[in-house]
Coordinates of C-alpha atoms in Angstrom, one line a residue:
M239 CA -3.9 40.3 -1.8
T240 CA -1.6 41.8 -4.5
E241 CA 2.1 42.0 -4.7
K242 CA 4.2 44.5 -6.7
M243 CA 5.9 42.9 -9.6
T244 CA 9.5 44.0 -10.4
E245 CA 11.6 43.4 -13.4
S246 CA 14.5 42.3 -11.2
Q247 CA 14.9 41.2 -7.7
D248 CA 17.8 40.1 -5.5
T249 CA 18.1 36.5 -4.4
M250 CA 17.0 35.9 -0.8
P251 CA 19.2 34.2 1.8
G252 CA 18.4 30.6 2.5
C253 CA 16.4 30.1 -0.7
L254 CA 16.8 27.4 -3.3
Y255 CA 15.9 28.5 -6.9
I256 CA 14.6 25.9 -9.3
V257 CA 16.0 27.2 -12.6
A258 CA 14.9 26.1 -16.0
T259 CA 17.7 25.8 -18.6
P260 CA 17.7 25.6 -22.4
I261 CA 16.5 22.3 -24.0
G262 CA 18.4 22.9 -27.2
N263 CA 19.0 26.5 -28.3
L264 CA 21.2 28.2 -25.7
K265 CA 19.3 31.4 -26.3
D266 CA 16.2 29.8 -24.7
I267 CA 17.4 30.8 -21.2
T268 CA 15.6 33.7 -19.5
L269 CA 17.1 36.9 -18.3
R270 CA 15.9 36.2 -14.8
A271 CA 17.6 32.7 -14.9
L272 CA 20.9 34.4 -15.7
E273 CA 20.4 36.9 -12.9
V274 CA 19.7 34.2 -10.4
L275 CA 22.7 32.0 -11.5
E276 CA 24.9 35.1 -11.2
A277 CA 23.7 35.8 -7.7
V278 CA 23.5 32.4 -5.9
D279 CA 26.3 30.9 -3.8
W280 CA 26.3 27.6 -5.6
V281 CA 24.5 25.6 -8.3
A282 CA 23.4 22.0 -7.9
A283 CA 23.4 20.2 -11.2
E284 CA 22.5 16.7 -12.6
D285 CA 25.7 16.5 -14.6
T286 CA 28.3 19.1 -13.5
R287 CA 30.4 18.6 -16.7
H288 CA 27.4 19.4 -18.9
S289 CA 26.2 22.3 -16.8
K290 CA 29.7 23.8 -16.6
K291 CA 29.7 24.3 -20.3
L292 CA 26.3 26.2 -20.1
L293 CA 27.5 28.4 -17.2
Q294 CA 30.8 29.2 -19.0
H295 CA 28.9 30.1 -22.1
Y296 CA 27.2 32.9 -20.2
G297 CA 30.3 33.8 -18.1
V298 CA 28.8 32.5 -14.9
N299 CA 31.5 31.1 -12.5
K300 CA 29.9 29.4 -9.5
P301 CA 30.7 26.3 -7.5
L302 CA 28.9 23.2 -8.9
I303 CA 27.5 20.5 -6.7
S304 CA 26.4 17.2 -8.3
L305 CA 22.8 16.1 -7.6
H306 CA 21.5 13.1 -9.5
D307 CA 19.4 10.0 -9.1
H308 CA 22.2 8.1 -7.3
N309 CA 23.2 10.6 -4.7
E310 CA 20.2 12.9 -4.1
L311 CA 19.1 11.2 -0.9
E312 CA 22.6 11.6 0.6
R313 CA 23.2 15.1 -0.8
R314 CA 19.9 16.7 0.2
D315 CA 20.8 16.9 3.9
E316 CA 24.0 18.7 3.1
L317 CA 22.2 21.2 0.9
L318 CA 19.5 21.8 3.5
A319 CA 22.2 22.6 6.1
R320 CA 23.9 25.1 3.8
L321 CA 20.6 26.8 3.0
E322 CA 19.7 27.0 6.7
K323 CA 23.0 28.8 7.3
G324 CA 21.8 31.5 4.9
E325 CA 23.4 30.4 1.6
T326 CA 21.5 30.7 -1.6
G327 CA 21.5 28.0 -4.2
A328 CA 20.1 27.1 -7.6
L329 CA 19.0 23.7 -8.9
I330 CA 19.3 23.0 -12.6
S331 CA 18.9 19.9 -14.8
D332 CA 20.8 18.9 -17.9
A333 CA 18.0 20.6 -20.0
G334 CA 14.6 22.1 -19.3
T335 CA 12.8 22.4 -16.0
P336 CA 14.2 20.5 -13.1
L337 CA 12.1 17.7 -11.4
I338 CA 10.2 17.0 -14.7
S339 CA 11.5 13.5 -15.2
D340 CA 14.7 14.7 -13.6
P341 CA 16.2 14.6 -10.1
G342 CA 15.2 17.1 -7.4
Y343 CA 11.9 15.9 -5.9
H344 CA 13.5 14.5 -2.7
L345 CA 15.4 17.7 -2.1
V346 CA 12.5 20.0 -2.7
S347 CA 10.2 17.9 -0.5
L348 CA 12.7 18.0 2.4
L349 CA 13.2 21.7 2.1
R350 CA 9.4 22.3 2.1
D351 CA 9.0 20.2 5.2
A352 CA 11.8 22.2 6.8
Q353 CA 10.1 25.4 5.8
V354 CA 13.0 26.5 3.7
R355 CA 12.0 28.7 0.8
V356 CA 11.9 27.2 -2.7
E357 CA 11.3 29.5 -5.6
P358 CA 10.8 28.5 -9.3
V359 CA 12.4 30.4 -12.1
P360 CA 10.3 29.1 -15.0
G361 CA 11.5 28.6 -18.6
A362 CA 12.0 25.9 -21.2
S363 CA 10.2 22.5 -20.9
A364 CA 10.4 19.9 -23.7
M365 CA 6.9 18.6 -22.8
I366 CA 5.3 22.1 -23.2
A367 CA 7.3 23.0 -26.2
A368 CA 6.3 19.9 -28.0
L369 CA 2.6 20.2 -27.1
S370 CA 2.5 23.8 -28.2
A371 CA 3.5 23.0 -31.8
A372 CA 2.1 19.4 -32.2
G373 CA -1.4 20.3 -33.3
M374 CA -2.9 17.9 -30.7
P375 CA -5.6 18.8 -28.2
T376 CA -4.0 20.7 -25.3
N377 CA -7.0 21.7 -23.2
R378 CA -6.5 18.5 -21.1
F379 CA -3.4 16.3 -21.2
T380 CA -1.5 13.9 -18.9
F381 CA 2.3 13.6 -18.6
E382 CA 3.5 10.0 -18.3
G383 CA 7.3 10.6 -18.4
F384 CA 9.5 7.7 -19.4
L385 CA 8.0 4.3 -19.9
P386 CA 9.4 1.2 -18.1
A387 CA 12.5 -0.3 -19.7
K388 CA 11.2 -3.9 -19.5
K389 CA 8.8 -5.0 -22.2
Q390 CA 6.0 -6.5 -19.9
K391 CA 6.0 -3.6 -17.5
R392 CA 5.9 -1.2 -20.5
L393 CA 2.9 -3.0 -22.0
H394 CA 1.1 -3.1 -18.7
T395 CA 1.6 0.7 -18.3
L396 CA 0.3 1.4 -21.7
E397 CA -2.7 -1.0 -21.3
A398 CA -3.8 1.0 -18.3
L399 CA -4.0 4.1 -20.6
V400 CA -6.0 2.7 -23.5
A401 CA -9.2 4.3 -22.3
E402 CA -7.5 7.6 -21.3
P403 CA -9.4 10.4 -23.1
R404 CA -6.8 13.1 -22.5
T405 CA -3.8 13.7 -24.8
M406 CA -0.8 11.7 -23.4
V407 CA 2.8 12.9 -23.4
F408 CA 5.8 10.6 -22.9
Y409 CA 9.6 11.1 -22.9
E410 CA 11.8 8.5 -24.6
S411 CA 15.4 7.9 -25.3
P412 CA 16.8 7.0 -28.7
H413 CA 17.8 3.4 -27.8
R414 CA 14.2 2.5 -26.8
L415 CA 12.2 4.6 -29.3
L416 CA 11.4 1.8 -31.7
E417 CA 10.5 -0.6 -29.0
S418 CA 8.1 1.9 -27.4
L419 CA 6.5 2.8 -30.7
A420 CA 6.0 -0.9 -31.4
A421 CA 4.4 -1.2 -28.0
F422 CA 2.1 1.7 -28.9
K423 CA 1.0 -0.1 -32.0
D424 CA 0.3 -3.3 -30.1
V425 CA -1.7 -1.6 -27.4
F426 CA -3.4 1.4 -29.1
G427 CA -3.6 0.0 -32.7
S428 CA -2.0 1.2 -35.9
D429 CA -4.3 4.2 -36.5
R430 CA -4.2 6.1 -33.2
E431 CA -2.9 9.6 -34.0
M432 CA 0.4 10.7 -32.5
V433 CA 3.2 13.1 -32.9
V434 CA 6.9 12.6 -32.2
A435 CA 9.1 15.6 -31.6
K436 CA 12.9 15.5 -31.5
E437 CA 15.8 17.9 -31.3
L438 CA 13.5 20.6 -30.0
T439 CA 14.8 24.2 -30.5
K440 CA 17.9 22.8 -32.2
Q441 CA 18.9 23.2 -35.8
F442 CA 17.4 19.8 -36.9
E443 CA 14.2 20.1 -34.9
T444 CA 11.7 17.5 -36.3
F445 CA 8.0 16.7 -35.8
V446 CA 6.7 13.4 -37.2
S447 CA 3.0 12.9 -37.2
G448 CA 0.4 10.4 -38.3
G449 CA -1.0 7.1 -37.2
V450 CA 1.2 5.0 -34.8
E451 CA 2.2 2.6 -37.6
T452 CA 3.1 5.5 -39.9
V453 CA 5.3 7.1 -37.3
L454 CA 6.9 3.8 -36.5
S455 CA 7.6 3.1 -40.1
F456 CA 9.2 6.5 -40.6
F457 CA 11.8 5.9 -37.9
E458 CA 12.4 2.3 -39.0
Q459 CA 13.1 3.6 -42.5
H460 CA 15.3 6.5 -41.2
P461 CA 17.6 5.0 -38.5
D462 CA 19.7 8.2 -38.8
K463 CA 16.8 10.1 -37.3
V464 CA 16.8 7.9 -34.1
R465 CA 19.0 10.3 -32.2
G466 CA 18.6 12.8 -29.5
E467 CA 15.8 13.0 -26.9
F468 CA 12.1 12.4 -27.9
V469 CA 8.7 13.6 -26.9
L470 CA 5.9 11.3 -27.8
I471 CA 2.4 12.7 -27.9
L472 CA -0.5 10.3 -28.3
S473 CA -4.1 11.3 -28.9
G474 CA -6.6 10.3 -26.2
C475 CA -9.2 7.6 -26.7
A476 CA -12.5 8.8 -28.1
V477 CA -15.1 8.5 -25.4
V478 CA -17.5 5.7 -26.0
E479 CA -20.8 5.4 -24.1
V480 CA -20.9 1.8 -22.9
D481 CA -24.3 0.3 -22.4
A482 CA -24.3 -2.0 -19.4
S483 CA -26.4 -4.5 -21.4
A484 CA -24.0 -4.4 -24.4
L485 CA -22.3 -7.6 -23.2
S486 CA -24.1 -10.8 -22.6
S487 CA -23.3 -12.8 -19.5
E488 CA -21.6 -15.3 -21.9
A489 CA -19.3 -12.6 -23.1
E490 CA -18.5 -11.5 -19.6
N491 CA -17.8 -15.1 -18.6
L492 CA -15.4 -15.4 -21.5
I493 CA -13.6 -12.2 -20.5
Q494 CA -13.2 -13.6 -17.0
I495 CA -11.8 -16.8 -18.3
L496 CA -9.3 -15.0 -20.5
L497 CA -8.3 -12.6 -17.7
G498 CA -7.5 -15.6 -15.6
Q499 CA -5.0 -16.7 -18.3
S500 CA -3.2 -13.3 -18.0
L501 CA -3.7 -12.4 -21.6
P502 CA -3.2 -8.8 -22.7
V503 CA -6.3 -6.6 -22.5
K504 CA -6.1 -5.8 -26.3
Q505 CA -6.0 -9.5 -27.2
I506 CA -8.9 -10.4 -24.9
S507 CA -11.0 -7.6 -26.5
E508 CA -10.2 -8.8 -30.0
I509 CA -11.2 -12.4 -29.1
V510 CA -14.4 -11.5 -27.4
A511 CA -15.4 -9.0 -30.1
D512 CA -14.8 -11.6 -32.8
V513 CA -16.7 -14.3 -31.0
Y514 CA -19.8 -12.2 -30.2
G515 CA -19.7 -9.7 -33.1
L516 CA -19.2 -6.7 -30.8
K517 CA -17.4 -3.4 -31.2
K518 CA -13.8 -3.7 -30.0
K519 CA -13.9 -0.3 -28.1
V520 CA -17.0 -1.4 -26.2
V521 CA -15.4 -4.7 -25.3
Y522 CA -12.1 -3.0 -24.4
Q523 CA -13.7 -0.7 -21.8
S524 CA -15.7 -3.6 -20.3
V525 CA -12.5 -5.7 -20.0
L526 CA -10.8 -2.8 -18.2
E527 CA -13.7 -2.5 -15.8
L528 CA -13.8 -6.2 -15.1
K529 CA -10.0 -6.3 -14.7
N530 CA -10.0 -3.5 -12.1

């Protein structure tokens, strides 16, 4: 089945449009996004004060409705009722594509269940923009969003990704950047390749690349650069074929003992590798298998 594509189309009654907005440069908005924002009855936004400036920049004057993490569950029923009456609405985030580490999932899920039309208006995404210019493998990647704020949860989240072969993408805020990079170093080692992108599409857009320790040192030595929102891109683990007989029963027993003491996977791997003269990567994968 084929459908005729048109350069412009009117908005449809009872439809919610998921509209991507600029991540930095205001010119990164699409013509279709502006058409939709001009045509809808209202705009739901994460921060109405922030979004008002964007709409005013383009001469769009529409009622703004706040929809953020703290009120989405309450607000979604109201928006569903308005759409069922035939109104049209747009959902935008502070920057980039809504729902990507931003509010909106609960609303869209409810609308889909109620068979209310939801239509994407694609555009800017910090994750995709960073990946496209980072020089890292992009044929397969995984998006991990923001890491947990608490240190132990952050470490456990990263430890579960040590054997991940795909390129990994994270978001991070400036006040936790150094802590997260230090955690990367502890879990993935000093030499794992990574790229950090900041201020994407803005005047001072920056890409910092190298081993984890190199990137961490750069931001430690340039605290003035720890500003804005960050995209962290980490190379995947090189696939290592693990021979089932690579570990002796004694080595496996030691792993089990150390796991019982709740030691980090990386530390267990280092201990066992040193004791039995094994490759750390081989031991690491075995520890993960025994842990799970």
